[in-house]
PDB file of C-alpha atoms in Angstrom:
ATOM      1  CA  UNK A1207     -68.826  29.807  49.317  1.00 43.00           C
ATOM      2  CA  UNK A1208     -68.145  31.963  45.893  1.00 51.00           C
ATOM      3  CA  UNK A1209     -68.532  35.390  46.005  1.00 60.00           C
ATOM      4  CA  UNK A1210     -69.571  37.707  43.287  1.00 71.00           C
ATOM      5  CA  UNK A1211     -66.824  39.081  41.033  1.00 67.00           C
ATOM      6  CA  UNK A1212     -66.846  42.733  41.427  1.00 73.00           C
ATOM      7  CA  UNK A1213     -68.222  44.557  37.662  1.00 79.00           C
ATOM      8  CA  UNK A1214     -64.854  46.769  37.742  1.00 80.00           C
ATOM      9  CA  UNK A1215     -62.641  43.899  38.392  1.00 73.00           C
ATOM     10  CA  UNK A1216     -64.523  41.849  35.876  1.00 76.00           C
ATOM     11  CA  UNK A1217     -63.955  44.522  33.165  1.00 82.00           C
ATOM     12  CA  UNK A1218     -60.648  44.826  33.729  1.00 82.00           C
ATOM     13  CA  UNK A1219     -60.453  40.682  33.275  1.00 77.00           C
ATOM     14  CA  UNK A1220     -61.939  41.089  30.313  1.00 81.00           C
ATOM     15  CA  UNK A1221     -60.118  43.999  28.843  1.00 83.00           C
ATOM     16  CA  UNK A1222     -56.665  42.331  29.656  1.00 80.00           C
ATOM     17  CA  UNK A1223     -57.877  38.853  27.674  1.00 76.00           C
ATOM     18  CA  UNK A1224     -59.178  41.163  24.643  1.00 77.00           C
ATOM     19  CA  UNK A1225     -55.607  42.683  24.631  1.00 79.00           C
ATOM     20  CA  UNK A1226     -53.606  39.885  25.501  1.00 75.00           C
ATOM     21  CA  UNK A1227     -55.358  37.810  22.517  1.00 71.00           C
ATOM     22  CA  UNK A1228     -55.365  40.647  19.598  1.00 74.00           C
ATOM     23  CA  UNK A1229     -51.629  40.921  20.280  1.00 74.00           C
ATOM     24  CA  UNK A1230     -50.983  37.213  20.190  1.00 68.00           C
ATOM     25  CA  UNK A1231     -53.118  37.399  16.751  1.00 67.00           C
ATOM     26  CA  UNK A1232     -51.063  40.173  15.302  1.00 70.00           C
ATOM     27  CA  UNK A1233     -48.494  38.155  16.110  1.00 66.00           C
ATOM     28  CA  UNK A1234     -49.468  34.888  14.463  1.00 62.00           C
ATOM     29  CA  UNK A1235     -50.254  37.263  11.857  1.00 61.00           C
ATOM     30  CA  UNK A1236     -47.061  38.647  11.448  1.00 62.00           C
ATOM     31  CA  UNK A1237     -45.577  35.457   9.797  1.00 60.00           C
ATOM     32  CA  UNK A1238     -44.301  33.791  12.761  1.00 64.00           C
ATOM     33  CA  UNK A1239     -45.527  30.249  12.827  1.00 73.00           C
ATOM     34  CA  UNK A1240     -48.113  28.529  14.934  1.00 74.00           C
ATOM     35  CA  UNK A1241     -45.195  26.250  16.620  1.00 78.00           C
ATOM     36  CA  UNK A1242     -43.179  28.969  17.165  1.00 80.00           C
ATOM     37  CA  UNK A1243     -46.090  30.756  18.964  1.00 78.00           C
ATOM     38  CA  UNK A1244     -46.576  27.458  20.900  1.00 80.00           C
ATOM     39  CA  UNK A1245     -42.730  26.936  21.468  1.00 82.00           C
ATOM     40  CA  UNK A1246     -42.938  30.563  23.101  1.00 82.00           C
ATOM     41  CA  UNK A1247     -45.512  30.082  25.248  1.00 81.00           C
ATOM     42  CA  UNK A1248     -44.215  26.822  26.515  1.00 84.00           C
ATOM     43  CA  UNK A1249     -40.792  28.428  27.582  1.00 84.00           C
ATOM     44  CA  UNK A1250     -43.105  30.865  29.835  1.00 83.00           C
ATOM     45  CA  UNK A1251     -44.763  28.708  31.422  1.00 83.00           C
ATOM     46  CA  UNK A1252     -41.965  26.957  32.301  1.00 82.00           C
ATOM     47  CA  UNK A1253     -39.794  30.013  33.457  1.00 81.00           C
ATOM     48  CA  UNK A1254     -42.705  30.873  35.362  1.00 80.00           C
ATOM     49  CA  UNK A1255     -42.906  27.850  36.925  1.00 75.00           C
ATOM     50  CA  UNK A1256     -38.996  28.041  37.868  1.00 74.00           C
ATOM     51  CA  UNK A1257     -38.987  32.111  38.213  1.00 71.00           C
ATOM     52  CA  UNK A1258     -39.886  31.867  42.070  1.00 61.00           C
ATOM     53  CA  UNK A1259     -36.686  29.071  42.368  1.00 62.00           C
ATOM     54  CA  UNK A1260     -34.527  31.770  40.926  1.00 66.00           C
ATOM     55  CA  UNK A1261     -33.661  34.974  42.104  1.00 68.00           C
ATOM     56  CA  UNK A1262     -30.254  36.193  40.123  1.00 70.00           C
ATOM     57  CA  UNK A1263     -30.785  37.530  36.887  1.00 70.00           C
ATOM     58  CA  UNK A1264     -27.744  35.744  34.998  1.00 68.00           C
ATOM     59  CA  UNK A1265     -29.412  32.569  36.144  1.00 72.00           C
ATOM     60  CA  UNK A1266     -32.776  33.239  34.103  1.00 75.00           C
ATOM     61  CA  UNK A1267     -30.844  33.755  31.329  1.00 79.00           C
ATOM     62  CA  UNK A1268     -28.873  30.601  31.495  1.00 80.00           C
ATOM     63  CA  UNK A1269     -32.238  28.818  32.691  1.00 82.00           C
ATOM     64  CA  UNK A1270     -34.511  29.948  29.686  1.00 82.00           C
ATOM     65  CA  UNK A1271     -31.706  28.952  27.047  1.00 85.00           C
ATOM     66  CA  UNK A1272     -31.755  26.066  28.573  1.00 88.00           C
ATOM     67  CA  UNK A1273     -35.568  25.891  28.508  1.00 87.00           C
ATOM     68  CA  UNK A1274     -35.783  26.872  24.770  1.00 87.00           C
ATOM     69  CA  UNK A1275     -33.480  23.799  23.653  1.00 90.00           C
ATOM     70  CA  UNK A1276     -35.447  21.460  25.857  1.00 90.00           C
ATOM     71  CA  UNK A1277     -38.428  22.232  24.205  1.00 88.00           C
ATOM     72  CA  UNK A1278     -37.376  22.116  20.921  1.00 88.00           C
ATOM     73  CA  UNK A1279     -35.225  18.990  21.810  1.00 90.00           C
ATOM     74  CA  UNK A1280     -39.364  18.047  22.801  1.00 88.00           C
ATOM     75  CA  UNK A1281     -40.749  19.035  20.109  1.00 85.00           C
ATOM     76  CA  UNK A1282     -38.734  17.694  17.352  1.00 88.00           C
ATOM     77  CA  UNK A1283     -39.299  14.037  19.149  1.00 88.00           C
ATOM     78  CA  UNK A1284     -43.027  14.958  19.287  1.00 86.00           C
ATOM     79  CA  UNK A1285     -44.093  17.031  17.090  1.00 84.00           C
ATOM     80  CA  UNK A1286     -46.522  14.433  14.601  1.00 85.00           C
ATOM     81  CA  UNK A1287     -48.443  13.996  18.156  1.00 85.00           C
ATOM     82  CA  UNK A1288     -48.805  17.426  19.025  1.00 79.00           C
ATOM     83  CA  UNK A1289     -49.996  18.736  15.784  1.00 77.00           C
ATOM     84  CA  UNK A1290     -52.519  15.923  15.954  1.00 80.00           C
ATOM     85  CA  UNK A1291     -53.584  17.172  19.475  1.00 77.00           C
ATOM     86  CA  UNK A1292     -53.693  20.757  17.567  1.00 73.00           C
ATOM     87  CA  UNK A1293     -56.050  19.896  14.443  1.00 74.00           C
ATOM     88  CA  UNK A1294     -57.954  17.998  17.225  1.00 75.00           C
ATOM     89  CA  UNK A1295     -58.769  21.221  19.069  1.00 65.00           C
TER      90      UNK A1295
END
């Protein structure tokens, strides 16, 4: 059974995905590119995927340079699909 979202909670949802978005436009906005945007947002997702895995600091740094070349390493090999899968959107 679902319950009801409480109206505070659900403000503060809402308020965080307002903010979260116009910074992410300002962003875009700012001259940094759409894959680079995408490229950044992949490497979080994957360090936050791996974050509970690692607990020493020095190791998240090593980890998330090693993240950023794997997904450029990705997207150079991919990139014609994924921008297709983009426009598509």
């Amino acid at each position: 059974m679902e319950e009801e979202v409480p109206s505070e909670l659900r403000e503060k949802i809402q308020k965080n995905v307002d903010k979260i978005f116009d910074k992410w436009l300002h962003k875009a906005a700012k001259s940094e590119s759409i894959e680079g945007i995408i490229k950044s947002l992949m490497v979080e997702k994957i360090m936050n995927v791996l974050g509970a895995v690692m607990k020493r600091t020095v190791v998240r740094k090593v980890a998330k340079r090693a993240v950023r070349k794997a997904v450029d390493k990705y997207w150079e090999k991919n990139q014609t699909s994924i921008l297709e899968k983009i426009k598509d959107l």
